[in-house]
C-alpha atoms as a printed R data frame, in Angstrom:
    type eleno elety resid chain resno      x       y       z
1   ATOM     1    CA   MET     A     1 -6.010   4.797 -16.984
2   ATOM     2    CA   GLY     A     2 -4.380   5.679 -13.737
3   ATOM     3    CA   LEU     A     3 -3.053   4.446 -10.451
4   ATOM     4    CA   ASP     A     4 -5.157   1.702  -8.849
5   ATOM     5    CA   MET     A     5 -3.934   0.618  -5.426
6   ATOM     6    CA   TYR     A     6 -4.991  -2.345  -3.320
7   ATOM     7    CA   ALA     A     7 -4.406  -3.943   0.045
8   ATOM     8    CA   PHE     A     8 -5.151  -7.643   0.347
9   ATOM     9    CA   THR     A     9 -5.020 -10.298   3.013
10  ATOM    10    CA   THR     A    10 -4.077 -13.920   2.633
11  ATOM    11    CA   ALA     A    11 -4.007 -16.838   5.024
12  ATOM    12    CA   GLU     A    12 -1.239 -18.435   2.966
13  ATOM    13    CA   PRO     A    13  2.327 -18.183   4.216
14  ATOM    14    CA   VAL     A    14  4.308 -15.900   1.902
15  ATOM    15    CA   ALA     A    15  7.827 -16.773   0.789
16  ATOM    16    CA   ALA     A    16  9.324 -13.286   1.229
17  ATOM    17    CA   ALA     A    17  8.396  -9.745   2.250
18  ATOM    18    CA   VAL     A    18  8.339  -8.603  -1.391
19  ATOM    19    CA   ASP     A    19  7.725  -9.980  -4.869
20  ATOM    20    CA   PHE     A    20  5.769 -13.005  -3.673
21  ATOM    21    CA   THR     A    21  2.668 -14.562  -5.190
22  ATOM    22    CA   THR     A    22 -0.429 -16.000  -3.559
23  ATOM    23    CA   GLU     A    23 -3.103 -18.382  -4.744
24  ATOM    24    CA   THR     A    24 -5.868 -16.709  -2.755
25  ATOM    25    CA   ALA     A    25 -6.297 -13.174  -1.477
26  ATOM    26    CA   THR     A    26 -9.142 -11.048  -0.163
27  ATOM    27    CA   GLU     A    27 -9.367  -7.337  -0.872
28  ATOM    28    CA   LEU     A    28 -9.005  -5.248   2.263
29  ATOM    29    CA   ALA     A    29 -8.798  -1.730   0.799
30  ATOM    30    CA   TYR     A    30 -8.783   0.096  -2.517
31  ATOM    31    CA   TRP     A    31 -7.482   3.526  -3.423
32  ATOM    32    CA   ARG     A    32 -7.691   5.354  -6.726
33  ATOM    33    CA   LYS     A    33 -4.893   7.817  -7.521
34  ATOM    34    CA   HIS     A    34 -3.401   8.349  -4.048
35  ATOM    35    CA   PRO     A    35  0.202   8.855  -5.167
36  ATOM    36    CA   ASN     A    36  1.713   9.885  -1.835
37  ATOM    37    CA   LEU     A    37  0.576   6.639  -0.207
38  ATOM    38    CA   HIS     A    38  1.935   4.789  -3.229
39  ATOM    39    CA   GLY     A    39  5.274   6.567  -2.783
40  ATOM    40    CA   TRP     A    40  5.363   5.514   0.870
41  ATOM    41    CA   MET     A    41  4.680   1.916  -0.133
42  ATOM    42    CA   GLU     A    42  7.413   2.073  -2.764
43  ATOM    43    CA   GLN     A    43  9.914   3.250  -0.147
44  ATOM    44    CA   LEU     A    44  8.857   0.321   2.059
45  ATOM    45    CA   TYR     A    45  9.192  -2.074  -0.874
46  ATOM    46    CA   ARG     A    46 12.740  -0.874  -1.559
47  ATOM    47    CA   ALA     A    47 13.677  -1.017   2.144
48  ATOM    48    CA   LYS     A    48 12.533  -4.652   2.231
49  ATOM    49    CA   GLY     A    49 14.704  -5.519  -0.773
50  ATOM    50    CA   GLY     A    50 12.328  -4.988  -3.695
51  ATOM    51    CA   THR     A    51 14.030  -4.248  -6.998
52  ATOM    52    CA   ASP     A    52 11.256  -3.860  -9.608
53  ATOM    53    CA   ALA     A    53 12.196  -0.643 -11.427
54  ATOM    54    CA   ASP     A    54  8.595   0.459 -11.982
55  ATOM    55    CA   PHE     A    55  7.067  -0.709  -8.676
56  ATOM    56    CA   ASN     A    56  4.051  -1.891 -10.616
57  ATOM    57    CA   CYS     A    57  2.090  -5.128 -10.095
58  ATOM    58    CA   VAL     A    58  4.395  -6.307  -7.311
59  ATOM    59    CA   ASN     A    59  3.515  -7.236  -3.737
60  ATOM    60    CA   VAL     A    60  4.931  -5.893  -0.494
61  ATOM    61    CA   ALA     A    61  3.906  -7.346   2.870
62  ATOM    62    CA   LEU     A    62  3.036  -5.027   5.735
63  ATOM    63    CA   ASP     A    63  3.696  -6.008   9.337
64  ATOM    64    CA   ALA     A    64  2.612  -4.331  12.575
65  ATOM    65    CA   ASP     A    65  5.708  -2.109  12.700
66  ATOM    66    CA   ASP     A    66  5.084  -0.954   9.132
67  ATOM    67    CA   LEU     A    67  1.511  -0.056  10.054
68  ATOM    68    CA   ASP     A    68  2.707   1.905  13.088
69  ATOM    69    CA   ARG     A    69  5.112   3.925  10.909
70  ATOM    70    CA   LEU     A    70  2.438   4.455   8.276
71  ATOM    71    CA   ALA     A    71 -0.087   5.707  10.840
72  ATOM    72    CA   ARG     A    72  2.501   8.101  12.263
73  ATOM    73    CA   ASP     A    73  3.415   9.419   8.812
74  ATOM    74    CA   ILE     A    74 -0.247   9.877   7.847
75  ATOM    75    CA   ARG     A    75 -1.048  11.759  11.052
76  ATOM    76    CA   ASN     A    76  2.063  13.930  10.631
77  ATOM    77    CA   GLN     A    77  1.250  14.504   6.953
78  ATOM    78    CA   ALA     A    78  4.664  13.039   6.150
79  ATOM    79    CA   LEU     A    79  3.840  10.799   3.199
80  ATOM    80    CA   PRO     A    80  6.399  11.528   0.469
81  ATOM    81    CA   HIS     A    81  5.225  13.770  -2.361
82  ATOM    82    CA   THR     A    82  4.936  11.393  -5.313
83  ATOM    83    CA   GLU     A    83  4.175  12.065  -8.958
84  ATOM    84    CA   GLY     A    84  3.700   9.798 -11.930
85  ATOM    85    CA   PHE     A    85  1.966   9.562 -15.258
86  ATOM    86    CA   PHE     A    86 -1.795   9.457 -14.543
87  ATOM    87    CA   PHE     A    87 -1.142   9.159 -10.771
88  ATOM    88    CA   GLY     A    88 -3.405  12.076  -9.836
89  ATOM    89    CA   THR     A    89 -2.933  13.946  -6.563
90  ATOM    90    CA   THR     A    90 -3.352  12.940  -2.943
91  ATOM    91    CA   ARG     A    91 -6.312  14.624  -1.238
92  ATOM    92    CA   PRO     A    92 -6.690  15.520   2.461
93  ATOM    93    CA   ASP     A    93 -9.976  13.578   2.698
94  ATOM    94    CA   GLU     A    94 -8.035  10.319   2.200
95  ATOM    95    CA   ILE     A    95 -6.627  10.440   5.738
96  ATOM    96    CA   ASP     A    96 -9.724   8.799   7.227
97  ATOM    97    CA   LEU     A    97 -9.684   6.046   4.583
98  ATOM    98    CA   ASP     A    98 -5.981   5.436   5.225
99  ATOM    99    CA   LEU     A    99 -6.423   5.193   8.993
100 ATOM   100    CA   SER     A   100 -9.433   2.899   8.546
101 ATOM   101    CA   PHE     A   101 -7.290   0.638   6.367
102 ATOM   102    CA   ILE     A   102 -4.635   0.509   9.088
103 ATOM   103    CA   GLU     A   103 -7.184  -0.614  11.686
104 ATOM   104    CA   LYS     A   104 -8.505  -3.338   9.363
105 ATOM   105    CA   ALA     A   105 -4.963  -4.427   8.569
106 ATOM   106    CA   ARG     A   106 -4.065  -4.659  12.262
107 ATOM   107    CA   ALA     A   107 -7.136  -6.825  12.860
108 ATOM   108    CA   ALA     A   108 -6.188  -9.117   9.958
109 ATOM   109    CA   ILE     A   109 -2.639  -9.500  11.274
110 ATOM   110    CA   ALA     A   110 -4.046 -10.313  14.724
111 ATOM   111    CA   GLU     A   111 -6.012 -13.132  13.036
112 ATOM   112    CA   GLY     A   112 -2.751 -14.537  11.655
113 ATOM   113    CA   LYS     A   113 -3.170 -13.260   8.102
114 ATOM   114    CA   THR     A   114 -0.617 -11.549   5.909
115 ATOM   115    CA   VAL     A   115 -1.511  -8.059   4.715
116 ATOM   116    CA   PHE     A   116  0.044  -6.828   1.504
117 ATOM   117    CA   TYR     A   117 -0.053  -3.892  -0.886
118 ATOM   118    CA   THR     A   118  0.020  -3.942  -4.661
119 ATOM   119    CA   SER     A   119 -0.796  -1.526  -7.430
120 ATOM   120    CA   TRP     A   120 -1.471  -1.361 -11.118
121 ATOM   121    CA   TRP     A   121 -0.937   1.617 -13.376
């Protein structure tokens, strides 16, 4: 049990920035119990109009501007402190993984793909 977090890419056009479905997706990144990143993604989801009360098993698309803000917040250690049942704690060694994800996501967007985040807990 716990927070499993994923970033995927898809070549399919998505119908909205949040709460969309895809037929095909390729895993781009995986995190286990990184609650502060999850909290950042939840804030993004809400800002883009997402309404799922639990922010669980829903998709949120990330664009280049989102990735720029995320990179800035990671470097400034400004991810929001987030807690949840079985969420674990964010560790400093995740910074490199997060920044690597951002570079991969930027490359996927440059190829015309949609990058999105989802989680399951």
